[in-house]
mmCIF file of C-alpha atoms and ligand atoms in Angstrom:
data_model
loop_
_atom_site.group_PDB
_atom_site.id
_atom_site.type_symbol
_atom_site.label_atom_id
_atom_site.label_comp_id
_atom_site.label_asym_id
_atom_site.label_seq_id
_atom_site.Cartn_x
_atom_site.Cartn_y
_atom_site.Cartn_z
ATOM 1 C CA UNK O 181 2.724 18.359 23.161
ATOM 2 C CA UNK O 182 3.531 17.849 19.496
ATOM 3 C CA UNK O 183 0.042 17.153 17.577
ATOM 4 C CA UNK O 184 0.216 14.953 14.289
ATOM 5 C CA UNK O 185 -2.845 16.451 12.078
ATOM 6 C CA UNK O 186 -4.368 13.391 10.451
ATOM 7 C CA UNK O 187 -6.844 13.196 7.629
ATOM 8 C CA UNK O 188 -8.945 10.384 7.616
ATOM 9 C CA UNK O 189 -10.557 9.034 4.690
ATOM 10 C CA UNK O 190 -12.605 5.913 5.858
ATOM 11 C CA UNK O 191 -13.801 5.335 2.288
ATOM 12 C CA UNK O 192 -16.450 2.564 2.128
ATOM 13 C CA UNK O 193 -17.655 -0.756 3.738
ATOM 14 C CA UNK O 194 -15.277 -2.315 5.806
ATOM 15 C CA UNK O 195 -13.170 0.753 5.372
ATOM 16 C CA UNK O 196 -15.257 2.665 8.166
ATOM 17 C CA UNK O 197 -14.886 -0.652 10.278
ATOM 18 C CA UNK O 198 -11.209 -0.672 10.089
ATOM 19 C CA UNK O 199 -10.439 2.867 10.343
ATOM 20 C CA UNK O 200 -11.971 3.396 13.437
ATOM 21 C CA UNK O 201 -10.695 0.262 15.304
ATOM 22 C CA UNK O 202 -7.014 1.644 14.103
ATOM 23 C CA UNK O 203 -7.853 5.503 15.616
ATOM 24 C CA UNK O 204 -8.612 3.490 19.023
ATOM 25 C CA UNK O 205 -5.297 1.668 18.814
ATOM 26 C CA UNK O 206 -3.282 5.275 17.558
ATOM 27 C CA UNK O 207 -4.753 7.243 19.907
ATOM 28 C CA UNK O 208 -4.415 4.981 22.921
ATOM 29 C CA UNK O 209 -0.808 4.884 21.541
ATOM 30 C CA UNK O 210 -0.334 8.443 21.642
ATOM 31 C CA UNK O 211 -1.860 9.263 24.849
ATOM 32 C CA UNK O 212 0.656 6.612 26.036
ATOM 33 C CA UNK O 213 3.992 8.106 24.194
ATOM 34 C CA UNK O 214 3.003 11.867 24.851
ATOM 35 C CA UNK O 215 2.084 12.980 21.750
ATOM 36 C CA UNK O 216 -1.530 13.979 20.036
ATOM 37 C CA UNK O 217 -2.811 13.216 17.338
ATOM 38 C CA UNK O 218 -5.662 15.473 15.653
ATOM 39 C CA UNK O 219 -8.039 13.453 13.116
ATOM 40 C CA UNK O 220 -10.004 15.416 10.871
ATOM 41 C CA UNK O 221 -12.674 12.904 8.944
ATOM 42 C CA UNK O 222 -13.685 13.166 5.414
ATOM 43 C CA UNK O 223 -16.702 11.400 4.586
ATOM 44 C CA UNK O 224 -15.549 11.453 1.146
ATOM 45 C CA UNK O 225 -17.217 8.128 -0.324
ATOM 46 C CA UNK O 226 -19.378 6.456 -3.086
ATOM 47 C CA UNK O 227 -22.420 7.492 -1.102
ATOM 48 C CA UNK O 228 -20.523 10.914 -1.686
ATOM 49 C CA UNK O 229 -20.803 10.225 -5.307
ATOM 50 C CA UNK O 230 -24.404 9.293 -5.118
ATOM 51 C CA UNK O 231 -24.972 12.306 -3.383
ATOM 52 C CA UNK O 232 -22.528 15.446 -5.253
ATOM 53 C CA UNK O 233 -21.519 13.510 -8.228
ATOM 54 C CA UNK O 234 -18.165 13.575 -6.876
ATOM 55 C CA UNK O 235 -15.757 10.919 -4.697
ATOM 56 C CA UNK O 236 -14.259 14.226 -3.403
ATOM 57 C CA UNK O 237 -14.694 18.160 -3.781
ATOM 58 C CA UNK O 238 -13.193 19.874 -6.584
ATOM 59 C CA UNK O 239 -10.659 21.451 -3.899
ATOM 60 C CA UNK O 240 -10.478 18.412 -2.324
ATOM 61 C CA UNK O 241 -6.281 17.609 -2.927
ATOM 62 C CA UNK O 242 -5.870 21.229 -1.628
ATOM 63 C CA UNK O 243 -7.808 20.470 1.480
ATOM 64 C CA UNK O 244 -5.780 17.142 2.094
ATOM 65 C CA UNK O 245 -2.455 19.322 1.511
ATOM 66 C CA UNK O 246 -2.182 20.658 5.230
ATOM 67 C CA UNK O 247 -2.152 17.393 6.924
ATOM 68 C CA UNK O 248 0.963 15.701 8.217
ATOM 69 C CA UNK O 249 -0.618 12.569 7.166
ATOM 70 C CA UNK O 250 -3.564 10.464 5.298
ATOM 71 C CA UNK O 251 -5.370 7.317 6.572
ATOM 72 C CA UNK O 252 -7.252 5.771 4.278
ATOM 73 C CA UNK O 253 -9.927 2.758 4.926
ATOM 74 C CA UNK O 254 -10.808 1.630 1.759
ATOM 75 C CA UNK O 255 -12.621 2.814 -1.774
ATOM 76 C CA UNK O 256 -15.539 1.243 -3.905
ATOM 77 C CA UNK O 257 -19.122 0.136 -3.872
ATOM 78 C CA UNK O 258 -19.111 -1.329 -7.148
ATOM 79 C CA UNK O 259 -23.383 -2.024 -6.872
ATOM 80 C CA UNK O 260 -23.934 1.542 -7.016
ATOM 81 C CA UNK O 261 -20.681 3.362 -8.693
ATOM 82 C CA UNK O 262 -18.295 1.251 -10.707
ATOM 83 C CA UNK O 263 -14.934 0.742 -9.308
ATOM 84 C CA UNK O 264 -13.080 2.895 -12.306
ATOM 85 C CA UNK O 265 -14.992 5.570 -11.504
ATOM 86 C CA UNK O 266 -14.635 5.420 -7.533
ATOM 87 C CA UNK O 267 -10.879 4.740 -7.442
ATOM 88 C CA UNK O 268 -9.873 7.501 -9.717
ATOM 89 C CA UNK O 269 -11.811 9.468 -7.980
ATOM 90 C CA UNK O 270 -10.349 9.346 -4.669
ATOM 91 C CA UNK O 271 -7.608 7.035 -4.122
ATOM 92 C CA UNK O 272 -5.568 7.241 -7.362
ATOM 93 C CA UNK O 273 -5.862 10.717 -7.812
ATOM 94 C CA UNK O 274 -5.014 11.534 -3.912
ATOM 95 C CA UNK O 275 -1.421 8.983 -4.773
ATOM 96 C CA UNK O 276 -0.688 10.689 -8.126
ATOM 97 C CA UNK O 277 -1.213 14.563 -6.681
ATOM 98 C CA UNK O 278 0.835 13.921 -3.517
ATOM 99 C CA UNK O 279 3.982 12.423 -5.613
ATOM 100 C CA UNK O 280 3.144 9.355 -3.346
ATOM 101 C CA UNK O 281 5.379 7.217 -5.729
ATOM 102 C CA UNK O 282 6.869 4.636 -2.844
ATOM 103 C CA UNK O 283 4.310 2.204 -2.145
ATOM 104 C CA UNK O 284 5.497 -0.357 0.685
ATOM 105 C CA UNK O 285 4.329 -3.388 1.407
ATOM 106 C CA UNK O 286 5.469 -5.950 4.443
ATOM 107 C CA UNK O 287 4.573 -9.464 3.969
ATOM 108 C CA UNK O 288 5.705 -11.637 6.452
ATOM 109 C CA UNK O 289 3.560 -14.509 9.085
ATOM 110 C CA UNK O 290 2.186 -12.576 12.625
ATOM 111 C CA UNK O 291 3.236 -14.825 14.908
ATOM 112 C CA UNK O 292 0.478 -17.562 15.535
ATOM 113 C CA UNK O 293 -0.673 -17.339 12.164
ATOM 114 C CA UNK O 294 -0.458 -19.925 9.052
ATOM 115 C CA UNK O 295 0.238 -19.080 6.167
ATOM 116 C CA UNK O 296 -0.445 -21.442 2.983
ATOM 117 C CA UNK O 297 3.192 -22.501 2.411
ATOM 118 C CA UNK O 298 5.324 -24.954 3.991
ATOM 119 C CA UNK O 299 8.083 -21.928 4.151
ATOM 120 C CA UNK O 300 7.170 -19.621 7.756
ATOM 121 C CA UNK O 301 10.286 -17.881 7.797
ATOM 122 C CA UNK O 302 10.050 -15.208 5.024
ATOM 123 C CA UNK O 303 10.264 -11.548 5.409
ATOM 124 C CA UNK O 304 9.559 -9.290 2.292
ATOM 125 C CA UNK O 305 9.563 -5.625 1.495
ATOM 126 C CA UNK O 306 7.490 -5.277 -1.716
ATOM 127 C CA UNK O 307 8.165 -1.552 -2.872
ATOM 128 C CA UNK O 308 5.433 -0.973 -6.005
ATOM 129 C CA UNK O 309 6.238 2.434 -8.356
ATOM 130 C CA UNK O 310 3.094 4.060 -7.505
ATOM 131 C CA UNK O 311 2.878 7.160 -10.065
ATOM 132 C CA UNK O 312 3.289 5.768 -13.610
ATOM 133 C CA UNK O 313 3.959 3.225 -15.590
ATOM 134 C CA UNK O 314 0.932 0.620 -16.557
ATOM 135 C CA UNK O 315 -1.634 2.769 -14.661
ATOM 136 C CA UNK O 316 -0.521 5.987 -16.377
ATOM 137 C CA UNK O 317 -3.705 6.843 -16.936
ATOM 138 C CA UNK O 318 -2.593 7.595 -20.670
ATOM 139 C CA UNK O 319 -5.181 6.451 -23.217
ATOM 140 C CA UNK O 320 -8.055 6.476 -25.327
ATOM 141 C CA UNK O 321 -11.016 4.479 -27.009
ATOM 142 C CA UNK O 322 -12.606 5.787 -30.030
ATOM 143 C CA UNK O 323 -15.419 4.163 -32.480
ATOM 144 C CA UNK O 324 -17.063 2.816 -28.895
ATOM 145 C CA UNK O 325 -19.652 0.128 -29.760
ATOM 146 C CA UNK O 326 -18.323 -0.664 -33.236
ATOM 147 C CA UNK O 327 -16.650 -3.679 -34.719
ATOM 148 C CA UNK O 328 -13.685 -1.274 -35.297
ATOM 149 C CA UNK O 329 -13.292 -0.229 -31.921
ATOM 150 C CA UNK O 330 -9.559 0.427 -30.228
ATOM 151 C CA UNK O 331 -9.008 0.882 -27.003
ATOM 152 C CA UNK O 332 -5.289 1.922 -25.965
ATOM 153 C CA UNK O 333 -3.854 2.347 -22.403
ATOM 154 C CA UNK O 334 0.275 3.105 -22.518
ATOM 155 C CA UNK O 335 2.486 2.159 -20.162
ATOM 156 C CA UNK O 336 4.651 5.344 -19.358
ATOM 157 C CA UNK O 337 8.212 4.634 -17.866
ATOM 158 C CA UNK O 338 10.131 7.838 -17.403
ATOM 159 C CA UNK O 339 13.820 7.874 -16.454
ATOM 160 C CA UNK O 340 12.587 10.350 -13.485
ATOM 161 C CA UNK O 341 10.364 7.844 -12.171
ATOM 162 C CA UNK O 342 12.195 4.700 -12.657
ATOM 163 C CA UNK O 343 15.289 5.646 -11.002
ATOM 164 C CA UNK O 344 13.628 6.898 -8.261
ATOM 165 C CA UNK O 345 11.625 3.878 -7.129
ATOM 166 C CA UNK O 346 14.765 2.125 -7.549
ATOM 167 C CA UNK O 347 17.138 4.363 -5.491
ATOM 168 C CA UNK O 348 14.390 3.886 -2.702
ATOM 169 C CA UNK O 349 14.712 -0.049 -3.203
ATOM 170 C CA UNK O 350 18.457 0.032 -3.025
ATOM 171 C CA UNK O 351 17.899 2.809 0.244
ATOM 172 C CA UNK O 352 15.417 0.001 1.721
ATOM 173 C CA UNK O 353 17.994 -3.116 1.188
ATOM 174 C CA UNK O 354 20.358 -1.263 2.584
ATOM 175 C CA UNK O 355 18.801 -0.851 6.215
ATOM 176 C CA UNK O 356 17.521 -4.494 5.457
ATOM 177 C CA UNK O 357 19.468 -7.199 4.942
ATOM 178 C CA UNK O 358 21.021 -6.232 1.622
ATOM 179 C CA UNK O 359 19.512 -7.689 -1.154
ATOM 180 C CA UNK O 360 17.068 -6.218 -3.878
ATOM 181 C CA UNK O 361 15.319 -8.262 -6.735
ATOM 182 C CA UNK O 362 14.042 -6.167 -8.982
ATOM 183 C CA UNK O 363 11.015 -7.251 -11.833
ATOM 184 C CA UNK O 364 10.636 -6.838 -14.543
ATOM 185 C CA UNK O 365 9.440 -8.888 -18.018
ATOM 186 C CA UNK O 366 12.211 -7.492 -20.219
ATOM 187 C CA UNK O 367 11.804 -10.914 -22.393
ATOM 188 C CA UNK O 368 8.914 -9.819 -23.615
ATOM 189 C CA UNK O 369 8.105 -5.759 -23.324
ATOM 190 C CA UNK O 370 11.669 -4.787 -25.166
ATOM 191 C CA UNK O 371 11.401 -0.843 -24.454
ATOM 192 C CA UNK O 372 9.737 0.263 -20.720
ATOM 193 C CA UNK O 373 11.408 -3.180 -18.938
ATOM 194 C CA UNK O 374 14.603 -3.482 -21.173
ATOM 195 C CA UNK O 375 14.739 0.410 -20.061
ATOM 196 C CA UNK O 376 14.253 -0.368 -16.239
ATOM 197 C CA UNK O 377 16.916 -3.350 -15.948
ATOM 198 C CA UNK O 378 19.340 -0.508 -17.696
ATOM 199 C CA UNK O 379 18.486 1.897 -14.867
ATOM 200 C CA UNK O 380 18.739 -1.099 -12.565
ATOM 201 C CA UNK O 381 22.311 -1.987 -13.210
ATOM 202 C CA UNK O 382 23.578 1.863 -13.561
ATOM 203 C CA UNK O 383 22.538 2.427 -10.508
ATOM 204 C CA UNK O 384 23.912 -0.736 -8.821
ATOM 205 C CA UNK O 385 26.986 0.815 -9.094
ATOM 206 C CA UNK O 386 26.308 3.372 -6.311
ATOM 207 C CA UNK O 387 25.196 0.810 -3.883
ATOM 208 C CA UNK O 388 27.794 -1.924 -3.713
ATOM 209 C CA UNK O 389 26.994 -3.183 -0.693
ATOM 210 C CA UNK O 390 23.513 -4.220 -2.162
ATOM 211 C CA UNK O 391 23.426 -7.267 -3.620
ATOM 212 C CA UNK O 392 20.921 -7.395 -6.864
ATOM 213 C CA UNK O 393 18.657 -9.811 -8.226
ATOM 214 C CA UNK O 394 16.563 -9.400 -11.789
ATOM 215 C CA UNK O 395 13.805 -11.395 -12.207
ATOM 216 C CA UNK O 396 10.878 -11.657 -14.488
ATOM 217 C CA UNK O 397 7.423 -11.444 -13.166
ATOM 218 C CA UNK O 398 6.169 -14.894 -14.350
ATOM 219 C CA UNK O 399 8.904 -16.217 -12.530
ATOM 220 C CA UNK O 400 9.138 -13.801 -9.157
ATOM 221 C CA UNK O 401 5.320 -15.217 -9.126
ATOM 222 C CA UNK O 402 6.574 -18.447 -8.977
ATOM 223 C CA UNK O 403 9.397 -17.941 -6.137
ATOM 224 C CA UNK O 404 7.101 -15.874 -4.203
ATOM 225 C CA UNK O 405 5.380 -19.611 -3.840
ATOM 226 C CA UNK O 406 8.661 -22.126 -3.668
ATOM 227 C CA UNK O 407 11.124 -19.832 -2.040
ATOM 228 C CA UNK O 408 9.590 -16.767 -0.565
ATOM 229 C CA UNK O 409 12.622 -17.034 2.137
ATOM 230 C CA UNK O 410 15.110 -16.166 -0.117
ATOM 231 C CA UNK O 411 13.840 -12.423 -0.971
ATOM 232 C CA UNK O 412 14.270 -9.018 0.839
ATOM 233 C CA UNK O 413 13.392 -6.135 -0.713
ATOM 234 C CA UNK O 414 11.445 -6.531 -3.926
ATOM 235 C CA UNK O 415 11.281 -3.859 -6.614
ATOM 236 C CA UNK O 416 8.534 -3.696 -9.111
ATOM 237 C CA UNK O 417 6.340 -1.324 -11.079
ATOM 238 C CA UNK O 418 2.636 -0.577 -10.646
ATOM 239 C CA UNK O 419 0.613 -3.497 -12.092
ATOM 240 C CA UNK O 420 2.777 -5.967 -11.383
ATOM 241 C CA UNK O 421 3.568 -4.609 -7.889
ATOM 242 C CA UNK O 422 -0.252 -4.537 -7.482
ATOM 243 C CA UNK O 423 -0.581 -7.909 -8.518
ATOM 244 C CA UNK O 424 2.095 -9.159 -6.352
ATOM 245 C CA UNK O 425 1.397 -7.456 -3.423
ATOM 246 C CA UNK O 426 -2.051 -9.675 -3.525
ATOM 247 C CA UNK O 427 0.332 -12.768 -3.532
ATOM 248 C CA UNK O 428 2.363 -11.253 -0.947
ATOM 249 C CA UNK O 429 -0.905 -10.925 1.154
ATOM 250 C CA UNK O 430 -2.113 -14.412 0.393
ATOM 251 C CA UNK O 431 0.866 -15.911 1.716
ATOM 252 C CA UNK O 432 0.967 -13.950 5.023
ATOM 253 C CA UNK O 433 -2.149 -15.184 5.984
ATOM 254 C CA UNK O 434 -4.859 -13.192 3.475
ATOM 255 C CA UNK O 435 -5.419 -9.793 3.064
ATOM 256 C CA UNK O 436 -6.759 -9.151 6.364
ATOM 257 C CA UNK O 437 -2.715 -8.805 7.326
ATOM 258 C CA UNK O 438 -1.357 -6.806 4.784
ATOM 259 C CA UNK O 439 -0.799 -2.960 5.604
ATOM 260 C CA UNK O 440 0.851 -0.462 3.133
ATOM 261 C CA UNK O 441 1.992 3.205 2.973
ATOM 262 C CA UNK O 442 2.049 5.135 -0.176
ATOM 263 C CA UNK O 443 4.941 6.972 0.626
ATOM 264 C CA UNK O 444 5.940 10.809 -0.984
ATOM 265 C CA UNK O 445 9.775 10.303 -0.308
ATOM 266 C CA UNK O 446 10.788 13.747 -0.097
ATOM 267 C CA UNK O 447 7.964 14.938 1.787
ATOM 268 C CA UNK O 448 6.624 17.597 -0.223
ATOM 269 C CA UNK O 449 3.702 16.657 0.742
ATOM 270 C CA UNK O 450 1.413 14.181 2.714
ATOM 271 C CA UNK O 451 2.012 10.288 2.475
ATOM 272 C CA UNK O 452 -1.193 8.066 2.939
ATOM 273 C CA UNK O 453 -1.685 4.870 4.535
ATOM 274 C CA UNK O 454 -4.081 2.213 4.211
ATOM 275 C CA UNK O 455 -4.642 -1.980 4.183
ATOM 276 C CA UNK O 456 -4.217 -3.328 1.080
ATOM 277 C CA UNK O 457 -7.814 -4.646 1.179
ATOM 278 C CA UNK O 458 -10.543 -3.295 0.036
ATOM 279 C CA UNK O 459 -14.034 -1.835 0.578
ATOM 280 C CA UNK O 460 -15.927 -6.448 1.153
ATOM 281 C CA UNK O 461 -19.579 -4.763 1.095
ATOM 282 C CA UNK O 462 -20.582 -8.699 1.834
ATOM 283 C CA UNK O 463 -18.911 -8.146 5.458
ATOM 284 C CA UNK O 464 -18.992 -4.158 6.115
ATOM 285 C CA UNK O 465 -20.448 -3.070 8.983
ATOM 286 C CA UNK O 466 -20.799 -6.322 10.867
ATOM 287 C CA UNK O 467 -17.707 -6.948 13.112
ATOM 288 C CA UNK O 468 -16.225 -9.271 10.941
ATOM 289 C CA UNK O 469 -13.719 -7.529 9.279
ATOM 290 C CA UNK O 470 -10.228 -8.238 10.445
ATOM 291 C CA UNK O 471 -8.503 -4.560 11.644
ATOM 292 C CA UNK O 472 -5.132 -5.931 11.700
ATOM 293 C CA UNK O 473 -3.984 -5.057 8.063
ATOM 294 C CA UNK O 474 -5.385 -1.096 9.112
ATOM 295 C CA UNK O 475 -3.678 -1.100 12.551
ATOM 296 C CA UNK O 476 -0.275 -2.222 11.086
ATOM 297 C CA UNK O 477 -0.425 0.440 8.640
ATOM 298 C CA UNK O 478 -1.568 2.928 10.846
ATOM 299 C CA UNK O 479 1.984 2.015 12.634
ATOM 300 C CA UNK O 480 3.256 2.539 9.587
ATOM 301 C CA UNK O 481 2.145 5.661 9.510
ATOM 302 C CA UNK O 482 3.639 6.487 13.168
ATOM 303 C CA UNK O 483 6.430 5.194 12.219
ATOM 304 C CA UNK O 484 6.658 8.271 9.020
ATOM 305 C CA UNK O 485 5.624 10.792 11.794
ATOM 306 C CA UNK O 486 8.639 10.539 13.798
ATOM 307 C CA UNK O 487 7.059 7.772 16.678
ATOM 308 C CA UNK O 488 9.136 4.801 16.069
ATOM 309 C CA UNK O 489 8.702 3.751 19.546
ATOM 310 C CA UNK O 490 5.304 4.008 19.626
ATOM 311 C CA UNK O 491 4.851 2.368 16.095
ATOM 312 C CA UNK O 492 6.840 -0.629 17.262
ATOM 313 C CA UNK O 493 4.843 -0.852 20.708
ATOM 314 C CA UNK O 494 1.816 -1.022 18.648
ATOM 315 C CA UNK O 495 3.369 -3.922 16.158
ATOM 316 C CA UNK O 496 4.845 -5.657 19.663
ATOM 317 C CA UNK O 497 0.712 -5.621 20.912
ATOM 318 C CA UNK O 498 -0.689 -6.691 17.871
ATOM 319 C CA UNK O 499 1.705 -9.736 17.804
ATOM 320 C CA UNK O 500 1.015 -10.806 21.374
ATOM 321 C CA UNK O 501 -2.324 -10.633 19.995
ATOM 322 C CA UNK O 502 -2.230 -13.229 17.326
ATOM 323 C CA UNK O 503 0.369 -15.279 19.189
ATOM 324 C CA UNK O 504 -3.030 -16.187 21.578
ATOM 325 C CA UNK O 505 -4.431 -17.191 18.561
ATOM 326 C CA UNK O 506 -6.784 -14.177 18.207
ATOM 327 C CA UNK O 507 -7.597 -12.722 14.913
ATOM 328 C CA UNK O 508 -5.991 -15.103 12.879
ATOM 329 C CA UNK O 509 -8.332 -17.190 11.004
ATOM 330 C CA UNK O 510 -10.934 -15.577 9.503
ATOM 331 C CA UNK O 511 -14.461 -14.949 11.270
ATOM 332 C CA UNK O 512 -12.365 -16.424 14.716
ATOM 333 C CA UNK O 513 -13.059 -13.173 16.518
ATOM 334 C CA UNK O 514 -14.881 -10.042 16.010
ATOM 335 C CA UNK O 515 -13.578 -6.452 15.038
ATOM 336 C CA UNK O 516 -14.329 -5.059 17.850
ATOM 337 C CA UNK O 517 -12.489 -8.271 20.262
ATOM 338 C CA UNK O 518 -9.382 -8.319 18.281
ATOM 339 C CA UNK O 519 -9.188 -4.358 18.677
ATOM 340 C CA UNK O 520 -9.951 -4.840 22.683
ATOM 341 C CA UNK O 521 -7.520 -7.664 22.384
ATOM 342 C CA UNK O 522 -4.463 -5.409 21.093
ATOM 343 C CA UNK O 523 -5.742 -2.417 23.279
ATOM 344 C CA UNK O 524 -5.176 -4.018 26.040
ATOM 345 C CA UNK O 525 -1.434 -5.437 25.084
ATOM 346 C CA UNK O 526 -0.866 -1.921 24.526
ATOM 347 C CA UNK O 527 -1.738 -0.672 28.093
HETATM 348 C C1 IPM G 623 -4.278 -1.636 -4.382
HETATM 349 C C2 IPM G 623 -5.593 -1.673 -5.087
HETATM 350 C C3 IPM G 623 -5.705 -0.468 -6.006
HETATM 351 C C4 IPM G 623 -4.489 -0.442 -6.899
HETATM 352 C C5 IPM G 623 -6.983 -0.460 -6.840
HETATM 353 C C6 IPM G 623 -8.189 -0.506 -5.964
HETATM 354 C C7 IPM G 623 -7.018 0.681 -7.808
HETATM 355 O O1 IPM G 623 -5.729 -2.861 -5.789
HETATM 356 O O2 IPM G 623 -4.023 -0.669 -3.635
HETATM 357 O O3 IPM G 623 -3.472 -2.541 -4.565
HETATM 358 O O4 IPM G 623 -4.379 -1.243 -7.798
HETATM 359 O O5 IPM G 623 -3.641 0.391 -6.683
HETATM 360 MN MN1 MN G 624 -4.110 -4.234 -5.489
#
């Protein structure tokens, strides 16, 4: 029986919750499809930090390397070790090493649940560059404390990285339903975004059956509200795919439904997958948390390993499960019911 080696990462707070009630589901899945899965857990954390002085070991990308895949619960306990010292400890680092540049986002309604918006009937791939760009990393701060203090953080677009976020776009609206909008804010940043619309259009030429959309941020923010209907696959790069990803959640339902995979296209090494929430200390550890957003992306993550079937049996349970109404509005039903609940669809 084929075994899928699986390192999990369940992070902090509700993290833990999640990524347990989404090994359940996988592994029920597996035992059902005939293949094995073989979890290895880090306890890589902030109470990691508190303890080493370090999110992970030194080694701790090489140890990750092996595995077919990573599930991550989430990162951060900003009482005890601020967030920019947590998340480029673990997560960022983990995306950056492993070339995870695609990071895909679904955001469309689970049956049974309401969104904010009049519009129900939108279904939108949000593919965020991952690697580069705003959080390059790239920076400095000298004369800290001083009224002459500069801080500087650049914003590195390479042609490398751009057209290869975009050729997975184009890829993606292909098996979709053709259409890709890509964002930028080339009105206002003249070099990086004037740049990525160039790349854009070049390679619109190879894809002719795509259809292709620019947009400006401001605006796609805007759309994402009036007309969310009208978009497929959306193309943007890493803040503002960050930033409208959390949009993208809000209008699904809340962040308790959004799933993602940070994806290393050419498999060269391991692609991770996690919800797009993070770490709620306020909730962790007391049932509340919604597992949904993990389970999905654990399908996700079947879905990368070769087990489409079983990936789409788990998607089919979960949305029998909110079509009864359970696990859609927040604090309705426990972690622990709503993983029962989807469980049982699944047997
Ligand atoms: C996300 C998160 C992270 C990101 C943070 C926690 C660094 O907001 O996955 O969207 O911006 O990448
Ligand atoms: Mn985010």
């Amino acid at each position: 029986m084929p075994a899928h080696k699986i390192a999990l990462i369940p992070g902090d707070g509700i993290g833990v919750d999640v990524t347990d009630a989404t090994m359940q589901v996988l592994q029920a899945a597996a035992a059902k499809h005939g293949f094995a899965l073989a979890p290895t857990r880090f306890d890589w954390s902030c109470e990691t930090y508190l303890a080493t002085g370090r999110m992970m070991p030194e080694d701790g990308i090489d140890q990750l390397r092996a595995f077919d895949a990573i599930f991550l619960g989430a990162v951060g306990w900003p009482a005890t070790v601020p967030d920019s010292v947590s998340l480029h400890g673990l997560l960022l680092p983990i995306r950056k090493a492993f070339d995870q540049y695609a990071n895909i986002r679904p955001h469309r309604l689970l049956p049974g649940v309401e969104g904010p918006l009049k519009a129900s009937g939108f279904d939108i791939l949000c593919i965020r560059e991952n690697t580069e760009g705003e959080y390059s990393g790239a920076g400095g701060r000298v004369h800290q404390g001083r009224d002459n203090e500069v801080a500087v953080e650049s914003a590195i677009f390479t042609r490398k990285g751009v057209e290869r976020i975009l050729r997975f776009g184009f890829e993606q609206a292909r098996a979709r339903r053709g259409h890709l909008t890509s964002v930028t804010k080339s009105n206002a940043q003249k070099y990086s975004m004037v740049f990525w619309d160039e790349v854009t259009t070049e390679l619109a030429a190879d894809y002719p059956d795509v259809t292709v959309s620019h947009m400006h941020i401001d605006a796609m923010a805007a759309k994402m509200v009036m007309a969310p209907q009208d978009l497929d696959v959306v193309v943007a790069s890493n803040l503002f795919g960050d930033i409208l990803t959390d949009l993208g959640a809000a209008i699904q339902g809340g962040l308790g439904f959004a799933a993602s995979a940070n994806i290393c296209p050419d498999r060269s090494a391991p692609s991770m997958f996690e919800p797009v929430h993070g770490s709620a200390p306020d909730i962790a550890g007391r049932n509340i948390a919604n597992p949904i957003a993990a389970i999905w992306s654990g399908a996700m993550m079947l879905e990368h390993l070769g087990e489409g079937v079983a990936a789409s049996a788990i998607l089919t349970a979960v949305q029998a499960v909110t079509a009864r109404g359970i696990g859609i509005r927040p604090g309705s039903h426990g972690t622990d019911a709503i993983t029962a609940a989807i469980m049982e669809e699944l047997a």
